[in-house]
Amino acid sequence: MLKSDATSARKTMSVPDGNPVPKDGKRTQVIAGFLRQRDAAESGAEPAIVEGAVIDQTPSQDATPAPGPTPSNAAARPAGEIELKLLIDADRMAHFSAAPVIAANARNKGTKKRLKSVYYDTPERTLRRAGLSLRVRQSGTRFVQTVKTDAADDPLRRGEWEASVPSLAPDLALALPFIPEKLRSHLGAQPLEAVFTADIHRHTRIVDLPSGTVEIAFDQGELTAGERSLPVSEIELELKSGSASTIYEIALRLAEHGAVKPSIRSKSARGFELTANKAPSARRPGKIRLDPSVTLDEAFATILRSCFLHLLQSLPAAEDGRNPEGVHQLRVSLRRLRSALDLMRSAGALSNLDSLRSEARWLAQDLSAARDWDVFQLDTLPTIARACPSVAGFDALERVAAQRQSEAYRKAHLALDDRRCAVFLISLGGWIETRGWRNDVAPEDLGRLAEPAVNFARRVLSEQHAKVLKRGRRFRSLTVDEVHRVRLAAKRLRYLGEFLLPLFADRKSARKFARRLAGLQEELGAFNDMAVTASLLDGLGSEDRDSAVAAAAIAGWQARASIGAQRSLQDSWRDFTAARVPWSSQG
C-alpha cells in the first residue's frame, strides 16, 4: 500500500454489529509505526473509524476475544494508533515545540492537559506475560480504561480498546471480552493491583501537511513504581488522516532541528521494567508469514517491515547496555536488513539501496567490538577459567578485558546517540512506508514487482544455495579463510531462508532444510568465534605476566577444542548437503 488515506466517518457503511467499515471492503491494520491493508474477509472482526482514521480492532491470535457481544457501554469503542515516538532531552522540549515544521503548519497553539494513568495487573503479571496491558487514565474529570494487546507470536499486530469508567479503578467486566478465554479464570482468581503510575503533562498540537494530518504530543513527566521513578520526555507523532509517511516526514524535519531518538517502546513496557528493576528486553525477530500467492512487491514490504521492527525493538536494550542481548539483537537486525536490501537488488537496479546499506553497515561496525567483548567476557573466559583452576591470571585478564569492553560500549553508544543514526532510522522508515523502491526501479524492471514472489524466491534461493555448495567443495581440506567464506555464504542463505522459505511453509522439506542450515551456521559461528577470540587476545595478555599466562591458556584450550569442532562442523556440512531443497519441484 503506497498511501493510507483515511476514510471519513460519513463515508462509511454500517454492519450488523454497529461498527462502520470502509466502502472498499478493505480493513487497515495498524502496526507500531507501520500500516498495511487486508481484506475484511480475512478476519471475523470489522474495523472502526476512530477520529478520522480506519483502525484495526482485531487483536492477535492469542488474544482473540471470545464470541459474544461487546459490553453495552456507550463510550466503549475499539481504538488504535499509528504512532512513532521521538525521545528528547527534557530541557529541549520548548525548543522542539517551536521547530519550523510545527510553527509553520500547526493549526493553533494547541491544548495542554495533565494525564494521570494507573497500570494494572495481577501479582503474577498474568496480563503482561500474555502480551496485554490494562490502564485507566484520568484527564480532567474523565476516566478512560484501555486494553492493549501485543502478541509474542505475531508482533506486527496490535489491538487497542477503550471504554469510559467512573474512576481510576479498573472495570474488569469491560475488559474481559478482549482477553483470551484461557486467562479469564486466572484473572477471576487473582485480584488486580496497581503496578505503576504515569503522571504526564501533555501539550498537543495538530499539524497539517499536504500528505496528511498528524497530532503531535509533547510529553513530560515521570513513571513511578514504589520508590523508583523514571523521567519521560518524548514527542509522540500520531497519524490522524492521510499517509503514514507524514509521520516520518515530520520526524525527519524534527531530527534536523535537534537530537532525537526514534522509538516504538510504550510507556507500559518502560513501567513494567521499572517495576521489576530490569533492563529492557531484547526480542528475537518474529517469524515472517508470506502467502504463496503474494506479489514480489508485497513480499519486499513484509520483509522490510520485519527487519525495521526488529531494529526498533532492539534499540532500547542496546542503548541501556545492561543486557548484552541488546547489542547482539541490534547487530542481527542490521545484518537482516542488509540481507533484505541485497535481496532487492536481484529485482533490478535500485538507486537508494547503496546509501541505506552503507548506513546500516556503519552502525553495525560500531557495535561489533562490544558484541565480541561480550562473548569473550560472558562465555569464553569464564568457561575456560572454570576448566583450568590451576592456571593463574584469569582475574587479571578479566580486568583488562572489562576495560576493553567498556571502551567498546562507549563507541557503540556514541554511534547510537549520533544524529546520523536517527536520520538513518527515520529515513528508512519513510522509505519502507512509501515503498520507495517503486520509484528507484528502472521502468523496464518495474513489472517484476507485480510477479509472484514464489518464482523470484526459487531463483534467488537456488543461486545462493549453489554458491554455498561451491565454496564448500572439498570441505575437509578448506583453509580457515575458505571456511570463513563458506560461513558468510551460509549466513546469507540463512537470512534469505528466513525471508523466503515461508512461501514454501506447507512443505516438510522447508522445515528440515531450515533446521539443517541453522545447525550448519551454528557450527560455522562457533568456529569463527575461536578466530575472533584469537584477535582479541592479540596483545591483550601483554599487560602483565599473569594475564599473559591466562591468555596463553585460552589460546591453547581453543586450539585443542578446534579439533573436535572440525569434526562436528564436517558432520553438519554433510547433513546440510544431503538436505532436499524445498523450492524444487520435488520439494
Coordinates of N, CA and C in Angstrom, one line a residue, residues 4 6-7 50-55 80-82 107 204 206-208 212-216 237-243 247:
S4 N -2.2 5.6 2.7 CA -3.2 5.1 3.6 C -4.2 6.2 3.9
A6 N -7.2 8.1 5.0 CA -8.2 7.8 5.9 C -9.6 8.0 5.3
T7 N -10.5 7.2 5.7 CA -11.9 7.4 5.2 C -12.7 8.1 6.3
V50 N -12.0 5.8 14.0 CA -11.6 6.5 15.2 C -10.9 7.8 14.8
E51 N -11.6 8.9 15.0 CA -11.0 10.2 14.8 C -10.5 10.3 13.4
G52 N -11.3 9.9 12.4 CA -10.9 10.1 11.0 C -10.0 9.1 10.4
A53 N -9.6 8.1 11.2 CA -8.7 7.1 10.6 C -9.3 5.7 10.7
V54 N -9.1 4.8 9.7 CA -9.6 3.4 9.8 C -8.6 2.7 10.7
I55 N -9.1 2.1 11.8 CA -8.2 1.4 12.8 C -8.6 -0.1 12.9
G80 N -7.1 2.5 18.1 CA -5.8 2.1 17.7 C -5.0 3.3 17.4
E81 N -3.7 3.1 17.0 CA -2.9 4.3 16.7 C -1.8 3.9 15.7
I82 N -1.4 4.9 14.9 CA -0.3 4.8 14.0 C 0.7 5.8 14.6
R107 N -2.2 24.1 13.4 CA -3.4 24.9 13.3 C -3.5 26.0 14.3
T204 N -0.5 19.2 23.2 CA -0.9 18.6 21.9 C -1.1 19.7 20.9
I206 N -1.9 20.0 16.4 CA -2.3 19.4 15.2 C -1.5 20.1 14.0
V207 N -0.8 19.2 13.3 CA 0.0 19.8 12.2 C -0.6 19.2 10.9
D208 N -0.8 20.0 9.9 CA -1.3 19.6 8.6 C -0.3 19.8 7.5
G212 N -0.7 14.6 4.9 CA -1.6 14.1 5.9 C -1.6 15.0 7.1
T213 N -2.4 14.6 8.1 CA -2.5 15.4 9.4 C -2.0 14.5 10.5
V214 N -1.2 15.1 11.4 CA -0.5 14.4 12.5 C -0.8 15.2 13.8
E215 N -1.2 14.5 14.8 CA -1.3 15.0 16.1 C 0.1 14.9 16.8
I216 N 0.7 16.0 17.3 CA 2.0 16.0 17.9 C 1.8 16.2 19.4
L237 N 4.2 11.3 17.7 CA 3.6 11.7 16.4 C 2.5 10.6 16.0
E238 N 1.3 11.0 16.0 CA 0.2 10.1 15.8 C -0.6 10.6 14.5
L239 N -0.7 9.7 13.6 CA -1.4 10.0 12.3 C -2.9 10.1 12.6
K240 N -3.5 11.2 12.1 CA -5.0 11.4 12.2 C -5.6 11.1 10.8
S241 N -5.0 11.5 9.7 CA -5.5 11.2 8.4 C -4.4 11.3 7.4
G242 N -4.6 10.7 6.2 CA -3.6 10.8 5.2 C -2.6 9.7 5.2
S243 N -1.5 9.9 4.7 CA -0.4 8.8 4.5 C 0.4 8.8 5.8
I247 N 4.2 11.0 9.2 CA 4.9 10.9 10.4 C 6.4 10.9 10.3

